[in-house]
CSV table of C-alpha atoms in Angstrom, one decimal:
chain,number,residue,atom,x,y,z
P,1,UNK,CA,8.7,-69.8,40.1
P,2,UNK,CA,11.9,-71.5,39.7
P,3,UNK,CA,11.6,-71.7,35.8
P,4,UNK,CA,10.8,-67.9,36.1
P,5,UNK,CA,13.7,-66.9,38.5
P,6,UNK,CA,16.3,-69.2,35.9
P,7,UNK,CA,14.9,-67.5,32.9
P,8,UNK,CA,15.9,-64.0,34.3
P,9,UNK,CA,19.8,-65.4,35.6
P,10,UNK,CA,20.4,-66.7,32.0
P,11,UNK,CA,19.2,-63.9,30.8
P,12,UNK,CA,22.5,-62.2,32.3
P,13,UNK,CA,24.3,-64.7,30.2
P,14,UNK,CA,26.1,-66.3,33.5
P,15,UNK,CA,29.2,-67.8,31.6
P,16,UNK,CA,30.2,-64.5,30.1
P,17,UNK,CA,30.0,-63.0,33.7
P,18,UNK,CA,32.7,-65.6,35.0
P,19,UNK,CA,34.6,-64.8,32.3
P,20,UNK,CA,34.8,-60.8,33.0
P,21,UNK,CA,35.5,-61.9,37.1
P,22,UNK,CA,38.1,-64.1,36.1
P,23,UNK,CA,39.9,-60.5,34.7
P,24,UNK,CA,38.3,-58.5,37.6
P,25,UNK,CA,40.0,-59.7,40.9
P,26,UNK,CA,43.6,-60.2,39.7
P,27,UNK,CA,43.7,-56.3,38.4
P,28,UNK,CA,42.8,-55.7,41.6
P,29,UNK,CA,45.5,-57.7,43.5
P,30,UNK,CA,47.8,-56.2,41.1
P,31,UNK,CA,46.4,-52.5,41.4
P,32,UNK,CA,47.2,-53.7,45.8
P,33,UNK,CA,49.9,-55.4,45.5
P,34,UNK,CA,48.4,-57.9,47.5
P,35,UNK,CA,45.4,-58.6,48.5
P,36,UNK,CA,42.6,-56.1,48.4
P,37,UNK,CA,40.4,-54.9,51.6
P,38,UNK,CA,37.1,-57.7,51.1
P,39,UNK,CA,34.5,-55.0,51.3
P,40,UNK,CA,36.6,-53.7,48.5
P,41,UNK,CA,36.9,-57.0,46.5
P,42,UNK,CA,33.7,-58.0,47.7
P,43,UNK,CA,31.4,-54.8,46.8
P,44,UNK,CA,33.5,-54.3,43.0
P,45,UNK,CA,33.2,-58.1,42.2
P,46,UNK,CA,29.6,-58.2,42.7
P,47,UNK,CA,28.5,-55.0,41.5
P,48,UNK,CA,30.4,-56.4,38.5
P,49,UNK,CA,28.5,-59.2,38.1
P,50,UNK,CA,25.4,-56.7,38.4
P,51,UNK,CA,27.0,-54.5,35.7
P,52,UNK,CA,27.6,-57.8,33.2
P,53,UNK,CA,24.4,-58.9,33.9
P,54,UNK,CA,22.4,-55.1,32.9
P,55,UNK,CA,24.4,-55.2,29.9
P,56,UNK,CA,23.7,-59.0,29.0
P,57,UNK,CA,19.8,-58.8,29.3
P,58,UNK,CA,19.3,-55.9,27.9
P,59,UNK,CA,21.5,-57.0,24.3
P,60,UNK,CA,19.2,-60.2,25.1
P,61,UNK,CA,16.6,-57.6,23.9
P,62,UNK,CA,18.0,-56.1,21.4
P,63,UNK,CA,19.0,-59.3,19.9
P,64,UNK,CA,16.0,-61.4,20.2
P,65,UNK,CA,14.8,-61.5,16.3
P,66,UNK,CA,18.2,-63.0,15.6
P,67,UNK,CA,18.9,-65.3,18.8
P,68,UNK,CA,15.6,-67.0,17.7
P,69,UNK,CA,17.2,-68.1,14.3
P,70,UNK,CA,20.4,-69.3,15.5
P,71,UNK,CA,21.0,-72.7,17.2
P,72,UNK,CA,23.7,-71.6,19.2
P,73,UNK,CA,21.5,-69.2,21.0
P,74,UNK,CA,17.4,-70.4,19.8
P,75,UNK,CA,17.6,-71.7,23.9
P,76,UNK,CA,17.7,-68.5,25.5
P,77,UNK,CA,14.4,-66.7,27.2
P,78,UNK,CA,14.0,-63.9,25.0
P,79,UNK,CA,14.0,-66.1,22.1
P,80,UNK,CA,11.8,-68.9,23.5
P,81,UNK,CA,9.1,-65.7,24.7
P,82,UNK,CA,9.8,-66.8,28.5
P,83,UNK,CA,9.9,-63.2,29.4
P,84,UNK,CA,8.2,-60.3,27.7
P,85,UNK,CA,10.6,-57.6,26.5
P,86,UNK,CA,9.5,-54.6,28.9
P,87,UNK,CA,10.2,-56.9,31.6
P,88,UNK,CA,13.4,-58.3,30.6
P,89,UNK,CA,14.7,-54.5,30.2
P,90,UNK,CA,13.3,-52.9,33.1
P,91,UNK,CA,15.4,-55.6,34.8
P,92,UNK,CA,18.5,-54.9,33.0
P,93,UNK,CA,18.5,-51.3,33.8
P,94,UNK,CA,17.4,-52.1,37.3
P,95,UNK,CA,20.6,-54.3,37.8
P,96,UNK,CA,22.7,-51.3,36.0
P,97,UNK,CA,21.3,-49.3,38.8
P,98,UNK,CA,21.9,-51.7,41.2
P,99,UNK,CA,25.5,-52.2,40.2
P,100,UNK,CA,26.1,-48.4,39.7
P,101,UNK,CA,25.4,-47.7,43.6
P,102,UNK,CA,26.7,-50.6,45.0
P,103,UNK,CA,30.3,-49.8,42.8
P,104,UNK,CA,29.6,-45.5,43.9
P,105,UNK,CA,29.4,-46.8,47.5
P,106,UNK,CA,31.2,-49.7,48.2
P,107,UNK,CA,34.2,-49.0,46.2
P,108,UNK,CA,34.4,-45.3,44.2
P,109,UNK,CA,32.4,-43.4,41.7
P,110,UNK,CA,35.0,-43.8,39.2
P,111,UNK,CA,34.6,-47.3,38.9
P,112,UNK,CA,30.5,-46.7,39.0
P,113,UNK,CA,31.5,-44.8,35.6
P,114,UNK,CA,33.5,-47.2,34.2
P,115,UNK,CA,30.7,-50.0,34.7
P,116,UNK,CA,28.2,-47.3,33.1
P,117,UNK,CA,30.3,-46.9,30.3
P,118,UNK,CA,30.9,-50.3,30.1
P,119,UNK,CA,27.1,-51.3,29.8
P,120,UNK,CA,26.6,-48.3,27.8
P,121,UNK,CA,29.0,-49.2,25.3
P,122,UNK,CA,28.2,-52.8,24.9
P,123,UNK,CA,24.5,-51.7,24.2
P,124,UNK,CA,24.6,-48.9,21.7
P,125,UNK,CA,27.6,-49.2,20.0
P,126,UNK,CA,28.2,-53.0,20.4
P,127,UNK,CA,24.8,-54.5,19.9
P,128,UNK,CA,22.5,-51.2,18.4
P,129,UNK,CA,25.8,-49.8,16.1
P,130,UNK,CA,28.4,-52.2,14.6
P,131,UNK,CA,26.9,-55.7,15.4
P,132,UNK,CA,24.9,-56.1,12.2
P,133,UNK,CA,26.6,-53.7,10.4
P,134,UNK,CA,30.4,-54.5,10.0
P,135,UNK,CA,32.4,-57.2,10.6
P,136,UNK,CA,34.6,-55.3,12.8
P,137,UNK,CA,32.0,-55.6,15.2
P,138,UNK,CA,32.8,-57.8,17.5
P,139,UNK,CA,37.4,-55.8,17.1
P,140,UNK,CA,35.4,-52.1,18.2
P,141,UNK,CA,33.1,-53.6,20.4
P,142,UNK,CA,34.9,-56.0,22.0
P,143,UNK,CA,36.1,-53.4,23.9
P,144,UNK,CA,33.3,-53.3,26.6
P,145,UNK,CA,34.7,-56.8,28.0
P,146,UNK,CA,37.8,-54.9,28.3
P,147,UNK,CA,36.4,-52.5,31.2
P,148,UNK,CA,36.4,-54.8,34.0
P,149,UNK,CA,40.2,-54.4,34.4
P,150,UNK,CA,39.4,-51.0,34.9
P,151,UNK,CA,37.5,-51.0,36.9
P,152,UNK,CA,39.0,-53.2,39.2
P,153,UNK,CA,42.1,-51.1,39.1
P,154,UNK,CA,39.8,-48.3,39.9
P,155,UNK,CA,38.4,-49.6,43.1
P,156,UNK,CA,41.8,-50.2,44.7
P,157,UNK,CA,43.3,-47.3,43.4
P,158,UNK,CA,41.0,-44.6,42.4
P,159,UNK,CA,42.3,-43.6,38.8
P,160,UNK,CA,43.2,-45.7,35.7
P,161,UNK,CA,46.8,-47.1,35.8
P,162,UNK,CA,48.8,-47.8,32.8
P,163,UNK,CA,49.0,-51.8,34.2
P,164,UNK,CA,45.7,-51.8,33.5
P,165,UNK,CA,45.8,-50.0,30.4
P,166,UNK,CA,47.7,-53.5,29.8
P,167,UNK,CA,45.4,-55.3,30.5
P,168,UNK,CA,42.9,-53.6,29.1
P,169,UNK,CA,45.3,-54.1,25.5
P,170,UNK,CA,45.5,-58.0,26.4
P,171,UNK,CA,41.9,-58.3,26.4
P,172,UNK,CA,41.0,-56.4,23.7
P,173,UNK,CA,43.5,-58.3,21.4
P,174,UNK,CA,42.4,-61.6,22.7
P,175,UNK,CA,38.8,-61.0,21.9
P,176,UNK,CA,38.9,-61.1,18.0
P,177,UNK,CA,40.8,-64.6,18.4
P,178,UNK,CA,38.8,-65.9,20.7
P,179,UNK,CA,35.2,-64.7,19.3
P,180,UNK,CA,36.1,-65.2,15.6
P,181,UNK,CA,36.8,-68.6,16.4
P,182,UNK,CA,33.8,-69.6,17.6
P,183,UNK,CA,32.1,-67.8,14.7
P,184,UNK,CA,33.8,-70.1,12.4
P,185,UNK,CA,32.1,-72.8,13.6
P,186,UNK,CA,28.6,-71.5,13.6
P,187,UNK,CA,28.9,-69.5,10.7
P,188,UNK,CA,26.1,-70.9,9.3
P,189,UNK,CA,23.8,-69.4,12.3
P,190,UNK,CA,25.6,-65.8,11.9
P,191,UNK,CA,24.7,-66.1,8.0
P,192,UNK,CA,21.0,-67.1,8.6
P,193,UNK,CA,20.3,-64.3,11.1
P,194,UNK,CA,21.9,-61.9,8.8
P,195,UNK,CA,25.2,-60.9,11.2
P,196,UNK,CA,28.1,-60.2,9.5
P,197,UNK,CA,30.6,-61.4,11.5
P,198,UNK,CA,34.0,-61.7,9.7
P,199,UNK,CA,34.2,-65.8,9.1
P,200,UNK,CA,30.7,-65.0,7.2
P,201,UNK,CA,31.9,-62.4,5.1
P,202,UNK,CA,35.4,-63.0,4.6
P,203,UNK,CA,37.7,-66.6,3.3
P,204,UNK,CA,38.5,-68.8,6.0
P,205,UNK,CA,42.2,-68.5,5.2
P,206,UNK,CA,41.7,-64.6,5.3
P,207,UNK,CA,40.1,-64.9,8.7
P,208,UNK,CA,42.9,-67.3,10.3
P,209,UNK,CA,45.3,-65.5,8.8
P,210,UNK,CA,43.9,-62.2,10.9
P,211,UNK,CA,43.6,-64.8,13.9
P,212,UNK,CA,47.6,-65.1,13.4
P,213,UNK,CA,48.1,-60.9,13.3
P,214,UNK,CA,46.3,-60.6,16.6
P,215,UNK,CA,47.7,-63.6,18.5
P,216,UNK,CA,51.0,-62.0,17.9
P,217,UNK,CA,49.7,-58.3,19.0
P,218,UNK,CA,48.2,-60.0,22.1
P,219,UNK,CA,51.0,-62.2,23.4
P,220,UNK,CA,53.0,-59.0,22.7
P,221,UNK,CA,51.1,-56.6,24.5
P,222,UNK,CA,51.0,-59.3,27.5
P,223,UNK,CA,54.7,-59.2,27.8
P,224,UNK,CA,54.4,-54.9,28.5
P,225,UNK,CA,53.0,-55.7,31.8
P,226,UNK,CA,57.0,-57.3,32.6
P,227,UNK,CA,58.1,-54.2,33.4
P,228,UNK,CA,55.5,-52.6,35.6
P,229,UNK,CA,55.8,-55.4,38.5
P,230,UNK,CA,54.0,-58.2,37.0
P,231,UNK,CA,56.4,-60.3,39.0
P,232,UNK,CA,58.9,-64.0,37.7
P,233,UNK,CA,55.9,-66.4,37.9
P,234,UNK,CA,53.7,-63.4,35.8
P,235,UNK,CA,56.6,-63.8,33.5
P,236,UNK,CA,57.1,-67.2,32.8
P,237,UNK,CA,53.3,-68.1,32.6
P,238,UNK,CA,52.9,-65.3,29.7
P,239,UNK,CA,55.5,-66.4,28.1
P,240,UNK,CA,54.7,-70.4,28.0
P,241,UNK,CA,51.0,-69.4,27.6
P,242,UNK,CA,51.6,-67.1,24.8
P,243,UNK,CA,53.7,-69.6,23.1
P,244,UNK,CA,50.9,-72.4,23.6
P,245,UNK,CA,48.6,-69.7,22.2
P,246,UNK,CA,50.6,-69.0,19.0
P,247,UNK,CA,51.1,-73.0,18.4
P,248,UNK,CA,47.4,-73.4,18.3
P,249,UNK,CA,46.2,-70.0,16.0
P,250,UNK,CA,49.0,-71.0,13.6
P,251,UNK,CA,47.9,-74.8,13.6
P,252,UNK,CA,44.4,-73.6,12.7
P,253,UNK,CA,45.9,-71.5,9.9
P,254,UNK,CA,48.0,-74.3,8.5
P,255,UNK,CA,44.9,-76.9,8.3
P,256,UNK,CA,43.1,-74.1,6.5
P,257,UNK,CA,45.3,-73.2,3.8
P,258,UNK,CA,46.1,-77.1,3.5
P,259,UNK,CA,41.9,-77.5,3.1
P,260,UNK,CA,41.6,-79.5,6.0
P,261,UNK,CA,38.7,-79.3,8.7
P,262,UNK,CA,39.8,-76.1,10.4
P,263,UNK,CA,38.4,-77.6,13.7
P,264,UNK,CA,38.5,-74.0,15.2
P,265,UNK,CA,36.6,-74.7,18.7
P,266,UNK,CA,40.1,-76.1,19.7
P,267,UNK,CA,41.4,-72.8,19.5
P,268,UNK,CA,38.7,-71.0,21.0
P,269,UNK,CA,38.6,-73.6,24.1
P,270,UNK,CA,42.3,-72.6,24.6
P,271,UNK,CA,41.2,-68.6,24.2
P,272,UNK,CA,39.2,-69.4,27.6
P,273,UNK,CA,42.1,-71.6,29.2
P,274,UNK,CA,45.1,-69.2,27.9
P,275,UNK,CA,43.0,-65.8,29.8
P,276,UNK,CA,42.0,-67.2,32.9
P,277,UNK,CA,45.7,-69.0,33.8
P,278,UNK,CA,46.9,-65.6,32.4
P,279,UNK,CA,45.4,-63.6,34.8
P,280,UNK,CA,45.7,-66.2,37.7
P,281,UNK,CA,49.6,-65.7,37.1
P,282,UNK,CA,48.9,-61.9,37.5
P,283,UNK,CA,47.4,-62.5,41.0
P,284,UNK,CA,50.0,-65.0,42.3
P,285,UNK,CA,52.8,-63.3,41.2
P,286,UNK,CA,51.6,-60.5,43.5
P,287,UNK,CA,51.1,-62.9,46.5
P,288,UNK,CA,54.1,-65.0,46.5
């Protein structure tokens, strides 16, 4: 039983999920500017960890041919047959159902359609659409880990702010980095499972170089939050982080066009780092 019960929680791809709350609670702080009522916080956080999780297991589904061929991702339970596929997505759309009522009725129905759309999204244009097709798949659909700024703003506020709009243009710029990073490294895996994913397709030096472009869009975009209220600490962390960030993509550019080891899981390790103490500034500068 507990084998059974760990295959379904990995199926929901847990460290993605800390990822999207990491983005979740400080929109909401900054959509209250403070803190936000805990039946609030409490009912959007977890029926955004339901939401993440409907849209994980069922792309576990979809993707299951190639997760088997791939060493990155050979581990998980739809690859290793630990759960039959009619199982595995009945319980993905039973935790989008889940997390659609408890977001309707704990917090608004706006931010029950923003989950929706996020799962929605991630599925059939994401994994069914561009994932095998393009290697812009992971620029267009990178945009369902966007939502949960959303629709955090949502749940305090009711409509769709342009801070979170913001944020919602941070995150989306910050994905191709981050993702295209780590594909560098297991290129090998995305080329063997047939994925086109741009470090596959494209010259390494043509996909740092790109890595540069949207390091500059994203710190850039991270400074437009200055004016709507982000606060001095908001400031100063986006700033420093930003210019942290830009050190590291530029490095990894430099050691590629010199031919060195491009060593790009530094870069990606400092993707996670630079988001999560970027959005911690966004809370604290609301609460001090």
């Amino acid at each position: 039983m507990r084998q059974r019960v760990g295959s379904y929680v990995a199926l929901t791809k847990p460290r993605i999920i800390e990822l999207l709350l990491v983005t979740t609670l400080p929109a909401m702080v900054l959509a209250a500017r403070g803190l936000p009522s805990l039946w609030t916080a409490c009912a959007t956080l977890v029926g955004g960890t339901l939401a993440a999780g409907s849209a994980n297991a069922i792309n576990c589904v979809a993707d299951r041919d190639i997760d088997a061929v791939m060493n990155r991702t050979k581990r998980r339970p739809m690859a290793r047959e630990q759960i039959s596929p009619a199982n595995a997505l009945r319980f993905g759309i039973a935790l989008g159902a889940a997390a659609t009522l408890l977001l309707g009725l704990g917090a608004n129905w706006l931010s029950a359609l923003l989950a929706d759309g996020a799962i929605l999204f991630y599925v059939f244009v994401y994994t069914l659409g561009l994932k095998r097709r393009t290697p812009s798949n992971i620029v267009i659909g990178g945009a369902a880990g966007c939502f949960p700024v959303l629709i955090g703003w949502s749940a305090v506020r009711g409509n769709v702010g342009w801070p979170a709009v913001v944020l919602f243009a941070v995150i989306f710029l910050w994905t191709p980095p981050h993702f295209w990073s780590l594909a560098m490294r297991f290129k090998d895996d995305y080329a063997a499972a047939g994925v086109p994913m741009l470090p596959v397709v494209a010259p390494e030096a043509s996909v740092t170089r790109q890595i540069v472009v949207y390091s500059w869009a994203m710190v850039a975009a991270s400074l437009v939050l200055i004016p709507f209220g982000a606060g001095i600490v908001y400031t100063i962390s986006a700033s420093v982080l930003g210019a942290v960030f830009l050190v590291e993509a530029h490095r990894l550019h430099h050691r590629v066009a010199r031919g060195e080891p491009a060593r790009p899981l530094v870069l990606f390790h400092a993707s996670i780092t630079y988001l999560g103490l970027l959005f911690a500034a966004v809370a604290v500068s609301q609460l001090v």
